[in-house]
XYZ file of C-alpha atoms in Angstrom:
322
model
C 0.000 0.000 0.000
C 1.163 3.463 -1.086
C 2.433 4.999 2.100
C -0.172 8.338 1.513
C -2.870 5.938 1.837
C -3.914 3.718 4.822
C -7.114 1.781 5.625
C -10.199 2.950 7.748
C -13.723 2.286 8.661
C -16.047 4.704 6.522
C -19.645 5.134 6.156
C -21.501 6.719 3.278
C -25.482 7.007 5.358
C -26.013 6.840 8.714
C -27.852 3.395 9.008
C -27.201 -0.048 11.107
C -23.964 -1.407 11.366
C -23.727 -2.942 8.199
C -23.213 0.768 6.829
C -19.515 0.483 7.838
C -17.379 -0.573 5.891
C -12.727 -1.076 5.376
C -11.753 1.069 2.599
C -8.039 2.770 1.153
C -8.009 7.024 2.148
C -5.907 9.453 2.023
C -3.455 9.346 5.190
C -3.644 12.502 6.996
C -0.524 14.721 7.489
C 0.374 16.112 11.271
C 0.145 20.378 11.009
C 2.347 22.281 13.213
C 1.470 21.518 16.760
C 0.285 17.864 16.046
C 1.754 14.694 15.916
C 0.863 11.269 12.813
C -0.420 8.666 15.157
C 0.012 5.314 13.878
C -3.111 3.782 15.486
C -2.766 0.406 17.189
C -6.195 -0.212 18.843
C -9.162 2.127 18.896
C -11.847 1.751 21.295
C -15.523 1.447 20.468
C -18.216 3.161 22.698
C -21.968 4.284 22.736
C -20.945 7.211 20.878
C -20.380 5.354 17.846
C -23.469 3.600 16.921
C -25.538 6.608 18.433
C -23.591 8.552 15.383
C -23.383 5.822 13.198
C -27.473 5.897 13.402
C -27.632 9.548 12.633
C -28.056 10.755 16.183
C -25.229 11.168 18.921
C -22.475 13.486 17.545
C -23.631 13.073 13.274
C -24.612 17.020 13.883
C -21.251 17.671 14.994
C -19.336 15.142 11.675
C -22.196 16.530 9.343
C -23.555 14.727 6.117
C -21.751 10.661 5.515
C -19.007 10.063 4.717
C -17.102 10.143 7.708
C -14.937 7.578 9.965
C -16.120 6.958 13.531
C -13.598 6.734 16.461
C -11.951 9.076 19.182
C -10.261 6.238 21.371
C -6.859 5.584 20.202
C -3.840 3.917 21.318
C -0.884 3.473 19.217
C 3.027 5.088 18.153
C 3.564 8.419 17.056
C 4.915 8.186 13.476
C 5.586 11.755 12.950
C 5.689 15.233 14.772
C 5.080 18.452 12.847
C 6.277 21.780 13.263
C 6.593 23.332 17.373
C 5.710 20.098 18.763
C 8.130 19.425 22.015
C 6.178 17.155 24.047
C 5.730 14.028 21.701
C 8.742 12.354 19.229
C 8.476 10.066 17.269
C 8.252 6.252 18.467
C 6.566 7.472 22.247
C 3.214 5.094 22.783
C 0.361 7.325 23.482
C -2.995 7.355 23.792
C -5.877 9.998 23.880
C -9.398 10.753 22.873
C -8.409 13.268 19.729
C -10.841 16.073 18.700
C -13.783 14.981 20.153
C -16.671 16.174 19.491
C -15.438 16.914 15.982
C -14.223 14.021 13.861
C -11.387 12.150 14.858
C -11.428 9.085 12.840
C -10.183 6.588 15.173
C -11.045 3.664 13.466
C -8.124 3.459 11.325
C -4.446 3.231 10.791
C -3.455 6.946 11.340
C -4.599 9.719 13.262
C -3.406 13.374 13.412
C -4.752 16.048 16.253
C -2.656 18.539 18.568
C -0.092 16.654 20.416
C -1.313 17.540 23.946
C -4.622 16.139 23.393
C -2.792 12.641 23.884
C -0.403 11.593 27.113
C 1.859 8.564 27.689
C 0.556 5.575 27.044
C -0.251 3.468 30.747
C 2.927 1.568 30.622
C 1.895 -1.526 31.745
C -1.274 -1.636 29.350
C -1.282 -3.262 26.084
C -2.407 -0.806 23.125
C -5.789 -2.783 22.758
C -6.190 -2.144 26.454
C -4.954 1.619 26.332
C -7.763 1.846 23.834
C -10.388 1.485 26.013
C -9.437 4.198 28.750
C -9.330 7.930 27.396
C -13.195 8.738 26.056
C -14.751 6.789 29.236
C -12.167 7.323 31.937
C -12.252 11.196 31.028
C -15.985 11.344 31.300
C -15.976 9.209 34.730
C -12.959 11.530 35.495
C -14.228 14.971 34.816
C -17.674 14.233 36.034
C -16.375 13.536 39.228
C -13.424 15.720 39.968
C -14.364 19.128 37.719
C -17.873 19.232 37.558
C -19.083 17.009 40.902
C -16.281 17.992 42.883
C -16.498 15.110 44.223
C -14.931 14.601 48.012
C -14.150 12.243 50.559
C -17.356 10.879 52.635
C -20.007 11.448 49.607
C -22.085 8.852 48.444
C -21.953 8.573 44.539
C -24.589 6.584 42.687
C -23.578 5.187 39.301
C -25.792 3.947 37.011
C -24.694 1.754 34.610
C -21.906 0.606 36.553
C -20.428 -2.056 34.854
C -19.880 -0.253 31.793
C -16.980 1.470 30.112
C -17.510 4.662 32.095
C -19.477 3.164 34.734
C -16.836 0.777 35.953
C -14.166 3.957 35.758
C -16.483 5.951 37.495
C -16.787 3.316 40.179
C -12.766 3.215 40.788
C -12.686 6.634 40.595
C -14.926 7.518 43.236
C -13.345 4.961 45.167
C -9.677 7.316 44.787
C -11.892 9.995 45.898
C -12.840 8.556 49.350
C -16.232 8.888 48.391
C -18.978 5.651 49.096
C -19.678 4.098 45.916
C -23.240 2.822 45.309
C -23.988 1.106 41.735
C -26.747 -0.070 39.559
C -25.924 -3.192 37.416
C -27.014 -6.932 37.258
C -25.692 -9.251 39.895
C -23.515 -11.171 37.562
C -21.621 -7.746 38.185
C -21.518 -7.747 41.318
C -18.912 -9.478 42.718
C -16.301 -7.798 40.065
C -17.737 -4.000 40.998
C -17.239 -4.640 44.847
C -13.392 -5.574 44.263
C -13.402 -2.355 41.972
C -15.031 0.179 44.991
C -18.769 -0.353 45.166
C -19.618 -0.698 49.137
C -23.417 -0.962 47.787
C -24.861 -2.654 44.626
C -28.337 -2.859 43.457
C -29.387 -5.314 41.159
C -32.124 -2.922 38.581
C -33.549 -6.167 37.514
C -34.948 -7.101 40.729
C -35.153 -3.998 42.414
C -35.955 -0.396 42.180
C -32.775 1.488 42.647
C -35.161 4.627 44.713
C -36.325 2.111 47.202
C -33.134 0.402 47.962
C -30.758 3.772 48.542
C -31.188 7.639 49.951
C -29.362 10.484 50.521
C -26.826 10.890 47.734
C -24.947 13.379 47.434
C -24.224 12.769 43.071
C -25.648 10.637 40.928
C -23.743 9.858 37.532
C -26.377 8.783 35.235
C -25.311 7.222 32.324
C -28.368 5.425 31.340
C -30.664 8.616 31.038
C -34.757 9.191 30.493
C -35.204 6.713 27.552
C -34.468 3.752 30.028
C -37.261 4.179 32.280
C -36.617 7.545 33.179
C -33.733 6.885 35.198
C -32.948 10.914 35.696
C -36.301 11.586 37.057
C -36.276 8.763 39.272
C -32.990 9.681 40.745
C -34.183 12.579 41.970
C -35.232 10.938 44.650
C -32.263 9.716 46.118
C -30.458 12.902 45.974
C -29.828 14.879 49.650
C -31.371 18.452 49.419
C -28.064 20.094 47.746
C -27.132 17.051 45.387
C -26.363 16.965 42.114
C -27.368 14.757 39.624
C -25.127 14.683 36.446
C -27.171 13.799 33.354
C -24.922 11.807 30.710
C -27.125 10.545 27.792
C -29.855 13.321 27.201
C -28.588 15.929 29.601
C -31.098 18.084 31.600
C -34.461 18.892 29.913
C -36.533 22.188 31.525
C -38.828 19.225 32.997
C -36.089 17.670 34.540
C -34.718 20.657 35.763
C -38.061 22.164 37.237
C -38.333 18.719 38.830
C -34.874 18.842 40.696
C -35.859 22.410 41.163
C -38.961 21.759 43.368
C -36.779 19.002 45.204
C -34.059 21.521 45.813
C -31.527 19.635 44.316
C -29.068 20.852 41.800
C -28.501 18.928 37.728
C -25.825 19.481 35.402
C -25.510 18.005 31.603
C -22.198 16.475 30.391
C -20.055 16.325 27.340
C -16.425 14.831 27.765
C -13.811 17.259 26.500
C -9.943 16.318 25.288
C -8.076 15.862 28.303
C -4.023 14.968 27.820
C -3.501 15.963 31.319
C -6.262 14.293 33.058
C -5.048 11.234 31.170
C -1.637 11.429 32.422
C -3.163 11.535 36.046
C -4.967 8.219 35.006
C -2.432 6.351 33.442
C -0.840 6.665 36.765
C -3.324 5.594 38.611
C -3.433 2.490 36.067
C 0.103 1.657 36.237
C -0.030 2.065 40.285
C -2.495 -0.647 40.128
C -4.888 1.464 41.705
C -7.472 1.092 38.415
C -8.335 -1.930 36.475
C -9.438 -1.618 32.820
C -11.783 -4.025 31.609
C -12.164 -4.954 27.956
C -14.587 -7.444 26.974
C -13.689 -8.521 23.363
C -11.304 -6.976 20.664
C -12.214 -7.181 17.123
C -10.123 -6.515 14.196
C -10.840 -3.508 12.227
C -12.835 -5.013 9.240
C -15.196 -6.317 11.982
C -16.048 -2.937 13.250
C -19.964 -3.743 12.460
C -19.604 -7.188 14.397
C -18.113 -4.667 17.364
C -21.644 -2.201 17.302
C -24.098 -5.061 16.784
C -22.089 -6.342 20.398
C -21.933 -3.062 21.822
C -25.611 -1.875 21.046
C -26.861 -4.879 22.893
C -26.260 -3.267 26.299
C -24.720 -5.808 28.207
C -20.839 -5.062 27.956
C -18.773 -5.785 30.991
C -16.291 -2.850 30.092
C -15.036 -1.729 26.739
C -14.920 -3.199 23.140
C -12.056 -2.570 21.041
C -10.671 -2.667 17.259
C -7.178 -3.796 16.282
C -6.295 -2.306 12.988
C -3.964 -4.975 12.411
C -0.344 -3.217 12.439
């Protein structure tokens, strides 16, 4: 292959996952300030087939075609022009661009070279790839918009899931008193990660089994039987509930209004910082990353039909194959 062209997921409609598809594009070229990523592993998250579908962030990429992807792990292949942080051969990783396009899923990336950090030494790339987009949300919900401190009692929903389970450990840093939402199959796993409390949402409804929290991270949102609503109810007069999915309708907020309890919506922002923190904590041993399956990149549709089920126990993830 011509080295100005690489291979990469594309999509030409926004549609199921059969819309995605491995072709030969133009390899991107690093402007001053940013560094050629040769892309090892790219994580997969809800994101993707939200976009992929024509919601999450397709208002952001604008009209097909575009590539999907802002999880990347991989080897910086060049650096351009005023770059003094990054040189060629360091093993990064980051969550490029987002909410603009990124185009993770495939062999090269290029963004500004502090939008990625050091790669967690002791993680593989496939296992790199599945930290920066969720551990940044779990991490900035918690430490710059929650303030989160030791002594609270955090509520995640969706605990077991790529931000969830992040969330969990990261509360856990914090001092705080983790409760969780997932099925009991989970259980066992989320209490050596932090949870002191777990509710099983099957069997039980999370606002009769728990009380005076102080935040709720909901990552599940109204469309699953309004879960933002409902946690209103569990919040101490003061709390905040952080709204992930949908973020904060005027209902919602004229509910936690009358309930004197505070809401904030969320969007994850690039972070090279925050992930250096983390990949310290990773390498510590302090926080596990779990990845459920890897795929290879031409499987990419195999990876959303997984994902979109809704019972991941951490991350997916797509090898590109170098």
């Amino acid at each position: 292959m011509a080295r100005s062209m690489m291979r990469a997921v594309v999509q030409d409609a926004p549609g199921g996952p059969e819309v995605l598809r491995v072709a030969e594009v133009a390899r991107p070229e690093p402007l001053p300030t940013e560094v050629l990523v040769r892309v090892h592993a790219a994580g997969v998250n809800p994101v993707d087939w939200k976009t992929r579908q024509g919601a999450g962030m397709a208002g952001v990429l604008g009209e097909p075609p575009f590539t999907l992807g802002w999880d990347v792990s991989g080897v910086v292949e060049e650096v351009g022009f005023g770059v003094t942080t990054l040189a060629p051969g360091d093993e990064v990783y980051g969550m490029p661009w987002f909410p603009r396009q990124a185009g993770g899923y495939a062999e090269f990336v290029t963004a500004p070279s502090r939008q990625f950090a050091s790669k967690p030494a002791t993680l593989s790339h496939e296992a790199a790839a599945a930290v920066p987009l969720a551990a940044l949300t779990a991490w900035q919900i918690l430490v710059d918009t929650a303030k989160v401190e030791a002594g609270q009692r955090v509520l995640v929903h969706a605990a077991a899931g790529g931000v969830g389970h992040f969330a969990v450990q990261f509360a856990r840093h914090l001092g705080a008193t983790v409760v969780g939402t997932a099925r009991k199959s989970r259980h066992e796993w989320l209490g050596r990660l932090g949870a002191a409390e777990l509710i099983d949402y099957t069997e039980q409804r999370f606002e009769d089994a728990v009380e005076d929290v102080d935040v709720v991270i909901d990552l599940l949102g109204e469309e699953h039987g309004a879960t933002s609503t409902r946690s209103l109810e569990v919040l101490k007069k003061g709390g905040l509930l952080v709204a992930v999915p949908g973020g904060v309708s005027p209902e919602l907020r004229e509910a936690a209004d009358a309930r004197a309890v505070r809401t904030s919506p969320f969007l994850v922002e690039p972070d090279g910082a925050a992930l250096t923190t983390i990949a310290g904590l990773i390498d510590q041993g302090a926080v596990e990353v779990a990845v459920e399956d890897v795929f290879p990149l031409e499987e990419a549709a195999r990876a959303h039909r997984q994902g979109e089920d809704g019972h991941t126990r951490g991350k997916l993830v797509l090898r590109t194959g170098v």
